[in-house]
C-alpha cells in the first residue's frame, strides 16, 4: 500500500464514520466470493441501474478508512469504494419577521403572524382546494425522528398496516420489529422517537394536524407522515440514509423530505438514483453557490443530496418574510430549483411544544408539504408532473433571479391548478441548416390551446433534445440545436405538465458527419450503458487508478470540407473534483503537440457537449485523456457518440 497515496486520500476524505466503508459490487454474485473482508450489511435498494449490490464493509482492526479505500479500490470485485460520510441537519440561527395575512380557508390553529410562511406560499387559498388526506400519499420524513405522541402530529402519523403493536414480532416480514409508525435507521428498530427536535419540527411544517385547536397547522391539515430516524444527536451517515431510502421505498412512501446535507457520496447517490419516490432536499446553509461547488481545502463539494442530478430530486433554498434569500442559504441557478420560507419558522418540537427555527431545513418541508397536497388532489400525477407543478408555478421574485433555477418562491395555490387542456402544436415551424447546426423557429401557442403562455418548449432532432422557457402566445421563438439527418419536432408543455401535439419539419439531410475509428491505449474500452450501447469509458472494470495518464485517440479526419465543423459527444463523469481531469485535445497531422480544447472534473450525469472546430483545417485527430493524481479515485469518464459534424 502506497503511504503517499494514503496520506493524500486521508486529507481529501470528508468527515466520516471510521472502521467501515461503503461499496458497490460489480456483479450480484460477487457477494459469495468475498471472504477477506466482512460484509456487515447489504442494502435493500431496488436495482434500476446495472451492477451489483450496495454493501457496508467492516475494515480490519487498526486499518484507517483511507487505507481501506486504497486497498479495496484495487479489488476488481468492487465497482467503487467510498467512505461512510457524515450527515447533519440544515438548521441555522433564527430571526423574527413581520407578516401580512391572506384570505382563504382558515384552520382554528392557524396564526398568520407565527406561521407567516404559510401565507407567503398562499396555503390558505390552496386549502380551499385540498387540505391533504389521512389516506393520501405517504410522506417519509428522513431526519432526527419525530415525537410520536405530540398532540399536533399523533393523528397524522403513518401506521404500518402489516404490523401488530407491541408483540415483539416482525409481522410483515420487512426486517423490522414493531415498526408501527416508522423506522430507526441507526438502531434498526421500529422506534423513530426524536432526540433533538429537528425532525419533529420539519414534520410539523409538512403536516401538523389542522383545525384541532392545537398550537400550529402544517401545509397539510391531514397527512400520512412516516418518520425515519437517521441521526442521533444531530449526526448520521450516508449508510443511515441509504437504509432509510430502502425502508421508505419498500413501505410505500410517495415523497421524502430530506433536511440534512453533506458532501457527495457515491453510494448515497446510487440509492437516490434507484428509488422511484419524489425527493425534496434542503440546499444547505453554507451560503454556497451549489453550481460552482467550491472545494473546501482538500474536500469534496457540498450541497448533497440536493445536488445529485436526477429529475426526481428537488433542491430548496430558504427565504425570509420579505422574500429575500436567507443570509445562510445555499443557492445556484442550475442546481437549486426554487426557494421557500425558511427563516423563523414556527413548528412542533418534542414534549408537545412549539419553537421557531431557521434553515433550508425549514424551507424543504414547505415544498414537501405542497408536493403532498398535489399528490392528494392529483393521485395519478407522476414525479415529473408534480415537479413541473412545483417549479412552473412559483412566484417570481427579483432577488431570486440568478439565485435559483426558477427565479421564484413556492406557491401552493398555483401548484394545485386544475388544467386538462394541453397547448396546441406550434405554428410556422421552420428549420434552417447552418453548418453543424439547425436554427429552428416557430410561433408559440398558449398554455390552454392558444390561450395564456406555455411553460416550456421541447425541441427534438435525432438524439438531441433541447428545452427552455416558452415565450408569449402568438410570438415567434427560436433555438439553435445540433443538426441531424432526422426530422425536427417542437412541442409545448404547460405549467401542470400537459404536453401538446408536435409540429414537425425536415431536419438537415445534407449534414456531413464523420465518425472516425477510436483507438484505446489499453485502458479505455467499450461497454453497454443503458440506452447507450458501445459507449467508451476510461475505467471499464471499476474506478480508474491513481496516477493514471490514459487516452482514447481518434484516427485522423479531414475537416477542410466541413462548414462550421464541431466535435460533439455525450458524456457523464465522476472525477475527483479539482484533482482528476479528462482533457479533450486536438493534434494536427505532422505536429507532435496537442492543443487542449476542453477539460472536465467533478461529477455530472449524461449531457451533450459541442466543441467548435472552426479554427482548424486539414487533417486532425482528437483524444480524450484521463489524468489522475495520487489520491482519491472515482468511477471515471463515460463517452457516447463522439463525432465530427459540419455543413
Coordinates of C-alpha atoms in Angstrom, one line a residue:
X1 CA 0.0 0.0 0.0
X2 CA 1.5 3.3 -1.1
X3 CA 1.9 5.6 2.0
X4 CA 1.9 8.8 0.0
X5 CA -1.4 7.7 -1.7
X6 CA -3.0 7.0 1.7
X7 CA -1.9 10.4 3.1
X8 CA -3.3 12.3 0.1
X9 CA -6.6 10.4 0.3
X10 CA -6.8 11.0 4.1
X11 CA -6.6 14.7 3.6
X12 CA -9.4 14.6 1.0
X13 CA -11.9 12.5 2.7
X14 CA -15.0 14.3 4.2
X15 CA -16.0 13.7 7.8
X16 CA -16.9 10.0 8.0
X17 CA -17.5 7.0 10.3
X18 CA -14.2 5.2 10.9
X19 CA -13.7 1.5 10.6
X20 CA -16.0 0.9 7.7
X21 CA -16.7 1.8 4.1
X22 CA -19.5 1.6 1.5
X23 CA -19.0 -0.3 -1.7
X24 CA -20.9 -1.5 -4.8
X25 CA -20.2 -5.0 -6.0
X26 CA -19.5 -5.3 -9.7
X27 CA -22.0 -8.2 -10.1
X28 CA -24.7 -9.6 -7.7
X29 CA -22.9 -13.0 -7.4
X30 CA -19.7 -11.4 -6.2
X31 CA -21.0 -11.3 -2.7
X32 CA -20.5 -15.0 -2.2
X33 CA -16.8 -14.8 -3.2
X34 CA -15.8 -12.2 -0.6
X35 CA -14.1 -13.8 2.3
X36 CA -11.2 -11.5 3.2
X37 CA -13.3 -8.5 4.2
X38 CA -16.5 -8.6 6.3
X39 CA -19.8 -7.6 4.7
X40 CA -21.8 -6.3 7.7
X41 CA -24.8 -5.1 5.7
X42 CA -26.4 -5.4 2.3
X43 CA -28.7 -2.5 1.4
X44 CA -32.2 -3.5 0.2
X45 CA -32.3 -0.9 -2.6
X46 CA -34.1 -1.8 -5.9
X47 CA -31.6 -2.2 -8.8
X48 CA -32.9 0.2 -11.5
X49 CA -29.3 0.7 -12.8
X50 CA -26.9 -2.1 -13.8
X51 CA -24.4 -3.6 -11.3
X52 CA -24.3 -5.5 -8.1
X53 CA -25.5 -4.7 -4.6
X54 CA -24.6 -1.8 -2.3
X55 CA -22.9 -3.1 0.8
X56 CA -21.3 -1.9 4.0
X57 CA -17.9 -3.4 4.8
X58 CA -16.1 -3.6 8.1
X59 CA -12.4 -2.9 7.8
X60 CA -9.8 -5.0 9.6
X61 CA -8.9 -3.7 13.1
X62 CA -6.4 -0.9 13.1
X63 CA -6.9 0.0 9.4
X64 CA -7.9 3.6 8.6
X65 CA -10.6 4.5 6.2
X66 CA -8.1 5.9 3.7
X67 CA -6.1 2.7 3.9
X68 CA -9.2 0.6 3.4
X69 CA -10.3 2.5 0.4
X70 CA -6.8 2.4 -1.1
X71 CA -6.7 -1.3 -0.6
X72 CA -10.2 -2.2 -1.8
X73 CA -10.2 0.1 -4.8
X74 CA -7.6 -2.2 -6.4
X75 CA -10.1 -5.2 -5.9
X76 CA -11.9 -5.9 -9.2
X77 CA -14.9 -7.3 -7.3
X78 CA -15.9 -3.8 -6.4
X79 CA -17.2 -1.2 -8.8
X80 CA -16.3 1.6 -6.3
X81 CA -15.5 2.0 -2.6
X82 CA -16.2 5.2 -0.6
X83 CA -16.2 6.4 3.0
X84 CA -19.4 6.3 5.1
X85 CA -19.8 10.1 5.2
X86 CA -21.5 12.0 8.0
X87 CA -24.8 13.9 7.5
X88 CA -26.1 16.8 9.7
X89 CA -29.3 18.8 9.8
X90 CA -29.5 22.0 7.7
X91 CA -30.5 24.4 10.6
X92 CA -29.4 28.0 11.2
X93 CA -29.9 30.7 13.8
X94 CA -33.4 32.2 13.7
X95 CA -34.5 35.9 13.1
X96 CA -38.1 37.0 13.6
X97 CA -40.3 38.6 10.7
X98 CA -43.3 40.8 10.3
X99 CA -46.4 39.4 8.5
X100 CA -49.2 40.3 6.0
X101 CA -52.1 37.7 6.2
X102 CA -54.0 36.4 3.2
X103 CA -57.7 35.3 2.9
X104 CA -58.7 31.7 2.3
X105 CA -59.8 28.6 4.2
X106 CA -58.5 29.1 7.8
X107 CA -57.8 26.4 10.4
X108 CA -58.6 27.3 14.0
X109 CA -54.9 26.7 14.9
X110 CA -53.7 28.9 12.0
X111 CA -51.9 32.1 13.1
X112 CA -50.6 34.3 10.1
X113 CA -48.1 36.0 12.4
X114 CA -46.4 33.0 13.8
X115 CA -46.9 30.9 10.6
X116 CA -46.0 33.6 8.0
X117 CA -44.5 31.0 5.7
X118 CA -48.0 29.5 5.0
X119 CA -49.2 32.9 4.0
X120 CA -46.2 33.5 1.7
X121 CA -47.0 30.3 -0.2
X122 CA -50.7 31.1 -0.4
X123 CA -51.6 28.0 1.7
X124 CA -54.9 29.4 3.0
X125 CA -56.1 29.7 -0.6
X126 CA -54.7 26.3 -1.5
X127 CA -56.7 24.8 1.4
X128 CA -59.9 25.7 -0.4
X129 CA -58.9 23.0 -3.0
X130 CA -57.5 20.4 -0.6
X131 CA -56.2 20.1 3.0
X132 CA -54.5 16.8 2.4
X133 CA -55.8 13.5 3.4
X134 CA -55.3 10.9 6.1
X135 CA -55.4 8.3 3.3
X136 CA -53.3 10.3 0.9
X137 CA -49.7 10.0 -0.1
X138 CA -47.2 8.7 2.5
X139 CA -44.5 11.4 3.1
X140 CA -41.3 10.0 4.7
X141 CA -39.5 12.5 6.9
X142 CA -35.9 11.3 6.8
X143 CA -34.4 13.2 9.8
X144 CA -33.8 13.0 13.5
X145 CA -37.1 11.2 14.2
X146 CA -40.4 12.5 15.5
X147 CA -42.3 13.0 18.7
X148 CA -44.8 10.2 18.2
X149 CA -47.1 11.5 21.0
X150 CA -47.1 15.2 20.0
X151 CA -50.8 16.3 20.1
X152 CA -50.4 18.1 16.7
X153 CA -48.7 15.1 15.0
X154 CA -50.2 12.0 16.5
X155 CA -53.3 12.0 14.3
X156 CA -51.2 12.4 11.1
X157 CA -48.8 9.6 11.8
X158 CA -48.5 6.9 9.2
X159 CA -49.5 3.5 10.5
X160 CA -48.0 0.3 9.1
X161 CA -51.0 -1.9 8.2
X162 CA -49.0 -5.1 8.4
X163 CA -47.6 -4.7 11.9
X164 CA -49.2 -5.5 15.3
X165 CA -48.1 -3.1 18.0
X166 CA -46.0 -4.3 20.9
X167 CA -45.9 -8.1 20.2
X168 CA -42.2 -8.2 19.6
X169 CA -42.7 -9.8 16.2
X170 CA -41.8 -8.7 12.7
X171 CA -45.4 -9.3 11.5
X172 CA -45.0 -8.0 7.9
X173 CA -41.5 -9.6 7.4
X174 CA -39.8 -6.4 6.4
X175 CA -36.9 -6.9 8.8
X176 CA -38.0 -4.5 11.5
X177 CA -39.9 -5.5 14.6
X178 CA -42.8 -3.4 15.7
X179 CA -42.3 -0.6 13.1
X180 CA -45.9 0.6 13.7
X181 CA -45.2 4.2 12.9
X182 CA -41.8 4.3 11.3
X183 CA -38.2 3.2 11.4
X184 CA -35.0 4.0 13.3
X185 CA -32.3 3.5 10.6
X186 CA -29.4 3.8 13.1
X187 CA -30.7 1.4 15.8
X188 CA -32.5 -0.8 13.2
X189 CA -35.7 -0.7 15.4
X190 CA -39.3 0.4 15.0
X191 CA -38.8 3.4 17.3
X192 CA -38.1 6.6 15.4
X193 CA -38.5 8.9 18.5
X194 CA -36.8 12.2 18.1
X195 CA -33.9 13.2 20.4
X196 CA -33.2 16.9 19.4
X197 CA -36.4 18.1 17.8
X198 CA -35.2 18.8 14.3
X199 CA -37.3 16.1 12.6
X200 CA -40.3 16.9 14.7
X201 CA -40.1 20.5 13.6
X202 CA -39.9 19.5 9.9
X203 CA -42.7 17.1 10.3
X204 CA -44.9 19.8 11.8
X205 CA -44.4 22.1 8.8
X206 CA -45.4 19.3 6.4
X207 CA -48.4 18.1 8.4
X208 CA -49.2 19.4 11.8
X209 CA -52.9 18.5 12.3
X210 CA -55.2 21.2 11.1
X211 CA -58.3 22.6 12.8
X212 CA -57.7 20.7 16.0
X213 CA -57.2 23.7 18.3
X214 CA -53.6 22.7 18.9
X215 CA -50.6 25.0 18.5
X216 CA -49.9 25.2 14.7
X217 CA -51.1 23.8 11.4
X218 CA -48.9 22.3 8.7
X219 CA -49.1 22.6 4.9
X220 CA -51.3 19.5 5.1
X221 CA -54.1 19.5 7.7
X222 CA -54.3 15.8 7.2
X223 CA -51.4 13.6 6.2
X224 CA -49.6 10.3 6.5
X225 CA -46.2 11.2 8.0
X226 CA -43.7 8.3 8.1
X227 CA -40.8 9.3 10.5
X228 CA -37.5 7.7 9.7
X229 CA -34.7 8.5 12.1
X230 CA -31.2 8.7 10.6
X231 CA -29.5 11.0 13.0
X232 CA -28.6 10.8 16.7
X233 CA -27.7 14.0 18.5
X234 CA -27.7 15.7 15.1
X235 CA -25.3 13.3 13.3
X236 CA -25.9 10.4 10.9
X237 CA -24.1 8.8 8.0
X238 CA -24.7 8.0 4.3
X239 CA -25.4 4.4 5.2
X240 CA -28.2 5.5 7.5
X241 CA -29.7 7.5 4.7
X242 CA -29.4 4.5 2.3
X243 CA -31.2 2.4 4.8
X244 CA -33.9 5.0 5.2
X245 CA -34.5 5.3 1.5
X246 CA -34.8 1.5 1.2
X247 CA -37.3 1.4 4.0
X248 CA -39.3 4.3 2.6
X249 CA -39.5 2.7 -0.8
X250 CA -40.4 -0.8 0.5
X251 CA -43.2 0.6 2.7
X252 CA -44.8 2.7 0.1
X253 CA -43.7 6.3 0.6
X254 CA -44.5 8.6 -2.3
X255 CA -42.5 11.6 -1.2
X256 CA -39.4 12.1 1.0
X257 CA -38.4 15.2 2.9
X258 CA -34.6 15.4 3.4
X259 CA -33.5 18.3 5.6
X260 CA -29.8 17.3 6.1
X261 CA -26.7 17.6 4.0
X262 CA -23.0 17.0 3.4
X263 CA -20.5 16.1 0.7
X264 CA -21.0 14.0 -2.4
X265 CA -21.2 10.3 -1.6
X266 CA -21.4 7.8 -4.5
X267 CA -23.2 5.1 -2.6
X268 CA -25.9 7.5 -1.4
X269 CA -26.2 8.9 -4.9
X270 CA -26.8 5.3 -6.2
X271 CA -29.5 4.8 -3.6
X272 CA -31.3 8.0 -4.7
X273 CA -31.0 7.0 -8.3
X274 CA -32.6 3.6 -7.7
X275 CA -35.6 4.8 -5.6
X276 CA -38.7 6.0 -7.5
X277 CA -40.0 8.5 -4.9
X278 CA -40.0 12.2 -5.3
X279 CA -37.2 13.6 -3.0
X280 CA -37.4 17.1 -1.6
X281 CA -34.0 18.2 -0.3
X282 CA -32.6 21.2 1.6
X283 CA -30.0 23.1 -0.4
X284 CA -27.7 23.7 2.6
X285 CA -26.7 26.5 4.9
X286 CA -23.2 27.5 4.0
X287 CA -24.2 30.4 1.8
X288 CA -22.5 28.5 -1.0
X289 CA -23.1 28.6 -4.8
X290 CA -24.0 24.9 -5.3
X291 CA -23.4 25.3 -9.1
X292 CA -19.7 26.1 -8.7
X293 CA -19.3 23.7 -5.8
X294 CA -16.1 25.4 -4.4
X295 CA -13.9 22.8 -2.8
X296 CA -13.2 23.1 0.9
X297 CA -9.5 22.6 1.4
X298 CA -8.9 19.1 0.1
X299 CA -12.6 18.3 0.4
X300 CA -15.4 17.3 -2.0
X301 CA -18.2 19.8 -3.0
X302 CA -21.1 20.3 -0.6
X303 CA -24.9 20.6 -1.2
X304 CA -25.8 16.9 -1.3
X305 CA -28.2 15.1 -1.7
X306 CA -29.9 18.1 -3.3
X307 CA -27.1 18.4 -5.8
X308 CA -27.5 14.9 -7.2
X309 CA -28.6 15.4 -10.8
X310 CA -31.8 13.5 -11.0
X311 CA -35.2 14.8 -12.1
X312 CA -36.9 13.2 -9.1
X313 CA -34.7 15.3 -6.7
X314 CA -35.8 18.9 -5.9
X315 CA -33.3 21.2 -4.1
X316 CA -34.8 24.0 -1.9
X317 CA -33.2 27.4 -0.8
X318 CA -34.6 29.4 2.1
X319 CA -36.2 32.9 2.0
X320 CA -37.4 35.2 4.8
X321 CA -40.7 37.1 5.3
X322 CA -39.7 39.7 2.7
X323 CA -38.8 37.1 0.1
X324 CA -35.1 37.8 0.4
X325 CA -32.7 34.9 0.1
X326 CA -31.7 34.0 3.6
X327 CA -28.2 35.1 4.6
X328 CA -27.2 31.5 5.3
X329 CA -28.9 29.8 2.3
X330 CA -27.1 28.0 -0.4
X331 CA -28.1 28.9 -3.9
X332 CA -27.4 28.1 -7.6
X333 CA -29.4 28.8 -10.8
X334 CA -28.7 25.3 -12.1
X335 CA -28.6 23.0 -9.1
X336 CA -31.1 24.7 -6.7
X337 CA -34.6 24.6 -8.0
X338 CA -36.7 27.0 -6.0
X339 CA -37.0 28.8 -2.7
X340 CA -39.4 28.5 0.2
X341 CA -39.8 30.2 3.6
X342 CA -37.1 29.1 6.0
X343 CA -36.4 31.9 8.4
X344 CA -38.1 32.0 11.8
X345 CA -40.4 29.1 11.1
X346 CA -42.7 28.1 13.9
X347 CA -43.5 24.4 14.2
X348 CA -43.7 21.4 16.6
X349 CA -40.9 20.2 18.9
X350 CA -40.7 17.2 21.3
X351 CA -42.7 17.3 24.5
X352 CA -45.8 18.8 22.9
X353 CA -44.2 22.2 22.4
X354 CA -43.5 24.7 19.6
X355 CA -40.4 26.6 18.6
X356 CA -39.1 28.9 15.9
X357 CA -36.2 27.5 13.8
X358 CA -34.4 28.7 10.7
X359 CA -32.6 26.9 7.9
X360 CA -33.1 25.4 4.5
X361 CA -34.2 22.5 6.7
X362 CA -37.3 24.6 7.4
X363 CA -37.8 25.5 3.7
X364 CA -37.6 21.9 2.5
X365 CA -40.7 20.7 4.3
X366 CA -42.8 23.6 2.9
X367 CA -42.1 22.1 -0.5
X368 CA -42.6 18.5 0.6
X369 CA -45.9 19.6 2.1
X370 CA -47.1 21.2 -1.2
X371 CA -45.9 18.1 -3.1
X372 CA -48.2 16.1 -0.7
X373 CA -51.2 18.4 -1.5
X374 CA -50.6 17.9 -5.2
X375 CA -50.4 14.1 -4.9
X376 CA -53.6 14.2 -2.8
X377 CA -55.6 16.2 -5.3
X378 CA -54.0 14.5 -8.3
X379 CA -53.2 11.0 -7.1
X380 CA -52.2 9.8 -10.6
X381 CA -49.6 12.6 -11.1
X382 CA -46.1 11.4 -12.0
X383 CA -42.9 12.6 -10.3
X384 CA -42.3 14.8 -13.4
X385 CA -45.8 16.3 -13.3
X386 CA -45.5 17.1 -9.6
X387 CA -42.1 18.6 -10.2
X388 CA -43.5 20.7 -13.0
X389 CA -46.4 21.9 -10.9
X390 CA -43.9 22.9 -8.1
X391 CA -41.4 24.6 -10.4
X392 CA -43.6 26.1 -13.1
X393 CA -45.9 27.9 -10.6
X394 CA -43.5 29.8 -8.3
X395 CA -44.0 33.5 -7.5
X396 CA -41.2 35.2 -9.4
X397 CA -39.0 37.3 -7.0
X398 CA -36.4 39.8 -8.4
X399 CA -33.9 38.9 -5.6
X400 CA -34.1 35.2 -6.6
X401 CA -33.2 35.8 -10.2
X402 CA -29.9 34.0 -11.0
X403 CA -30.1 32.5 -7.5
X404 CA -32.4 29.6 -8.1
X405 CA -33.4 27.9 -11.4
X406 CA -37.0 29.1 -11.3
X407 CA -36.2 32.6 -10.1
X408 CA -39.0 32.2 -7.6
X409 CA -40.6 31.1 -4.3
X410 CA -43.1 28.3 -3.8
X411 CA -46.8 29.0 -4.4
X412 CA -49.1 26.2 -3.2
X413 CA -52.3 27.7 -4.8
X414 CA -50.8 27.9 -8.3
X415 CA -49.3 24.4 -8.0
X416 CA -52.8 23.0 -7.5
X417 CA -54.4 24.5 -10.6
X418 CA -56.8 22.2 -12.4
X419 CA -55.9 22.2 -16.1
X420 CA -56.9 19.4 -18.6
X421 CA -56.1 21.5 -21.7
X422 CA -52.7 21.0 -23.4
X423 CA -51.1 23.6 -25.6
X424 CA -51.8 23.5 -29.3
X425 CA -49.0 22.5 -31.7
X426 CA -46.7 25.4 -32.5
X427 CA -47.3 27.1 -35.9
X428 CA -44.9 28.2 -38.6
X429 CA -42.1 25.8 -37.9
X430 CA -39.0 26.4 -40.0
X431 CA -35.6 24.8 -40.0
X432 CA -32.6 26.5 -41.4
X433 CA -29.3 24.5 -41.7
X434 CA -26.1 26.3 -40.7
X435 CA -23.0 24.1 -40.7
X436 CA -23.4 21.5 -38.0
X437 CA -26.3 23.4 -36.5
X438 CA -30.0 23.9 -37.2
X439 CA -31.7 27.2 -36.5
X440 CA -35.3 26.2 -35.5
X441 CA -38.0 28.8 -35.4
X442 CA -41.7 28.6 -34.6
X443 CA -44.7 30.6 -33.3
X444 CA -45.8 29.8 -29.8
X445 CA -49.3 28.6 -29.0
X446 CA -50.6 29.0 -25.4
X447 CA -51.0 27.3 -22.1
X448 CA -54.5 26.1 -22.9
X449 CA -54.7 25.6 -26.6
X450 CA -53.9 29.2 -27.8
X451 CA -54.7 30.9 -24.5
X452 CA -52.2 32.0 -21.9
X453 CA -48.5 31.3 -22.0
X454 CA -47.0 27.8 -22.1
X455 CA -44.3 26.8 -19.5
X456 CA -41.6 25.5 -21.8
X457 CA -40.7 24.1 -25.2
X458 CA -39.2 20.8 -26.2
X459 CA -37.2 20.5 -29.5
X460 CA -36.1 17.1 -30.6
X461 CA -33.9 16.1 -33.5
X462 CA -32.4 12.6 -33.6
X463 CA -30.6 12.0 -30.3
X464 CA -30.6 15.7 -29.4
X465 CA -33.2 17.4 -27.2
X466 CA -33.4 21.0 -26.1
X467 CA -35.8 22.6 -23.6
X468 CA -36.3 26.1 -22.3
X469 CA -38.8 28.7 -21.2
X470 CA -41.6 29.2 -23.8
X471 CA -42.4 32.7 -25.0
X472 CA -45.7 34.6 -25.2
X473 CA -48.6 33.1 -27.2
X474 CA -48.5 34.2 -30.8
X475 CA -44.9 35.4 -30.6
X476 CA -42.0 33.8 -32.6
X477 CA -39.3 31.9 -30.8
X478 CA -36.1 30.2 -32.0
X479 CA -33.3 27.9 -30.8
X480 CA -30.1 26.5 -32.2
X481 CA -29.6 22.8 -31.9
X482 CA -27.1 20.2 -33.3
X483 CA -28.0 19.1 -36.7
X484 CA -29.1 15.5 -37.5
X485 CA -30.5 13.7 -40.5
X486 CA -33.8 13.0 -38.9
X487 CA -36.9 15.3 -38.6
X488 CA -37.3 18.1 -36.1
X489 CA -40.2 18.1 -33.7
X490 CA -41.3 21.0 -31.5
X491 CA -44.0 20.8 -28.8
X492 CA -45.0 22.9 -25.8
X493 CA -45.7 21.9 -22.2
X494 CA -48.0 23.8 -19.8
X495 CA -47.5 24.6 -16.2
X496 CA -49.0 21.4 -14.9
X497 CA -47.2 19.0 -17.2
X498 CA -49.6 18.7 -20.1
X499 CA -47.6 18.1 -23.3
X500 CA -49.1 19.5 -26.5
X501 CA -49.1 18.0 -30.0
X502 CA -45.9 18.2 -32.0
X503 CA -45.1 20.3 -35.1
X504 CA -42.7 18.6 -37.4
X505 CA -40.3 19.6 -40.2
X506 CA -37.4 18.0 -42.1
X507 CA -34.0 18.1 -40.5
X508 CA -30.7 18.5 -42.3
X509 CA -30.3 15.8 -45.0
X510 CA -27.1 17.4 -46.2
X511 CA -25.3 17.4 -42.8
X512 CA -21.9 15.7 -43.0
X513 CA -21.0 13.6 -40.1
X514 CA -17.6 12.0 -39.7
X515 CA -17.3 9.0 -37.3
X516 CA -13.6 8.0 -37.2
X517 CA -12.3 4.9 -35.5
X518 CA -11.2 5.4 -31.9
X519 CA -8.1 3.7 -30.5
X520 CA -7.5 2.8 -26.9
X521 CA -4.2 2.8 -25.2
X522 CA -5.3 -0.4 -23.5
X523 CA -7.3 1.1 -20.6
X524 CA -10.2 2.6 -22.4
X525 CA -12.9 0.1 -23.5
X526 CA -16.4 0.0 -25.0
X527 CA -19.2 -1.1 -22.7
X528 CA -23.0 -1.2 -23.0
X529 CA -24.6 1.6 -20.9
X530 CA -28.4 1.5 -20.5
X531 CA -29.7 3.1 -23.7
X532 CA -26.2 3.8 -24.9
X533 CA -24.6 0.6 -26.3
X534 CA -21.0 0.8 -27.3
X535 CA -20.1 3.7 -25.0
X536 CA -16.4 4.3 -24.2
X537 CA -15.1 4.6 -20.7
X538 CA -11.6 5.0 -19.1
X539 CA -12.4 2.5 -16.3
X540 CA -14.5 -0.4 -17.6
X541 CA -13.6 -2.5 -14.5
X542 CA -14.5 -0.1 -11.8
X543 CA -12.7 3.0 -10.6
X544 CA -9.7 4.3 -12.5
X545 CA -6.3 4.0 -10.9
X546 CA -4.2 6.7 -9.1
X547 CA -1.6 8.5 -11.2
X548 CA -3.2 7.5 -14.4
X549 CA -2.5 9.1 -17.8
X550 CA -4.6 7.2 -20.4
X551 CA -6.0 8.2 -23.7
X552 CA -8.7 7.4 -26.3
X553 CA -7.5 8.7 -29.6
X554 CA -9.3 9.0 -33.0
X555 CA -7.9 8.4 -36.4
X556 CA -7.0 11.5 -38.5
X557 CA -10.0 13.1 -40.2
X558 CA -10.0 15.9 -42.8
X559 CA -12.2 18.8 -41.6
X560 CA -11.5 21.0 -44.6
X561 CA -14.7 20.1 -46.4
X562 CA -16.9 20.8 -43.5
X563 CA -18.6 24.2 -42.9
X564 CA -18.5 25.4 -39.3
X565 CA -17.3 22.0 -38.0
X566 CA -17.8 20.8 -34.4
X567 CA -16.8 17.9 -32.3
X568 CA -19.8 16.7 -30.4
X569 CA -20.5 13.9 -28.0
X570 CA -22.4 12.9 -24.9
X571 CA -20.6 12.3 -21.6
X572 CA -21.1 11.6 -17.9
X573 CA -18.3 11.6 -15.4
X574 CA -17.3 11.1 -11.8
X575 CA -13.9 12.6 -11.3
X576 CA -12.2 13.7 -8.1
X577 CA -13.1 17.4 -8.0
X578 CA -10.1 19.6 -8.8
X579 CA -7.7 16.6 -8.6
X580 CA -8.5 14.4 -11.6
X581 CA -9.4 15.7 -15.1
X582 CA -10.3 14.5 -18.5
X583 CA -8.8 16.7 -21.3
X584 CA -10.2 16.9 -24.8
X585 CA -7.3 17.6 -27.1
X586 CA -6.6 18.0 -30.8
X587 CA -3.4 17.3 -32.8
X588 CA -2.7 18.5 -36.4
X589 CA -1.2 15.9 -38.8
X590 CA 2.6 16.4 -38.9
X591 CA 2.8 18.0 -35.5
X592 CA 3.9 16.4 -32.2
X593 CA 2.0 18.8 -30.0
X594 CA -1.6 18.5 -28.7
X595 CA -3.8 21.5 -28.0
X596 CA -6.4 21.5 -25.2
X597 CA -10.0 22.1 -26.3
X598 CA -11.8 21.5 -23.0
X599 CA -11.4 19.8 -19.6
X600 CA -13.8 18.2 -17.2
X601 CA -13.7 17.4 -13.4
X602 CA -16.1 16.8 -10.6
X603 CA -19.5 15.0 -11.1
X604 CA -22.0 15.3 -14.0
X605 CA -24.7 13.0 -15.4
X606 CA -25.2 12.5 -19.1
X607 CA -25.1 15.7 -21.1
X608 CA -24.5 16.7 -24.7
X609 CA -21.3 18.6 -25.4
X610 CA -20.3 20.6 -28.5
X611 CA -16.8 22.0 -29.2
X612 CA -16.2 24.5 -32.0
X613 CA -13.5 23.4 -34.6
X614 CA -13.8 26.4 -36.8
X615 CA -10.1 27.3 -36.3
X616 CA -8.8 24.0 -37.8
X617 CA -8.2 23.0 -41.4
X618 CA -6.8 19.8 -43.0
X619 CA -6.3 16.5 -41.2
X620 CA -6.6 16.5 -37.4
X621 CA -7.2 13.9 -34.7
X622 CA -8.7 14.1 -31.2
X623 CA -8.2 12.4 -27.9
X624 CA -9.9 12.1 -24.6
X625 CA -7.2 11.9 -21.9
X626 CA -7.7 11.0 -18.2
X627 CA -5.1 12.3 -15.8
X628 CA -5.4 11.4 -12.1
X629 CA -3.4 12.4 -9.1
X630 CA -2.2 10.2 -6.3
X631 CA -5.3 10.4 -4.0
X632 CA -9.0 9.6 -4.3
X633 CA -10.3 7.9 -7.4
X634 CA -13.8 7.7 -8.8
X635 CA -15.9 5.9 -11.5
X636 CA -14.3 7.9 -14.4
X637 CA -15.4 9.3 -17.7
X638 CA -18.1 7.8 -20.0
X639 CA -18.3 8.8 -23.6
X640 CA -21.1 8.2 -26.2
X641 CA -21.4 9.1 -29.9
X642 CA -18.2 11.1 -30.4
X643 CA -18.4 12.5 -34.0
X644 CA -17.3 15.5 -36.1
X645 CA -20.1 17.3 -37.9
X646 CA -20.5 20.2 -40.3
X647 CA -22.4 21.5 -43.3

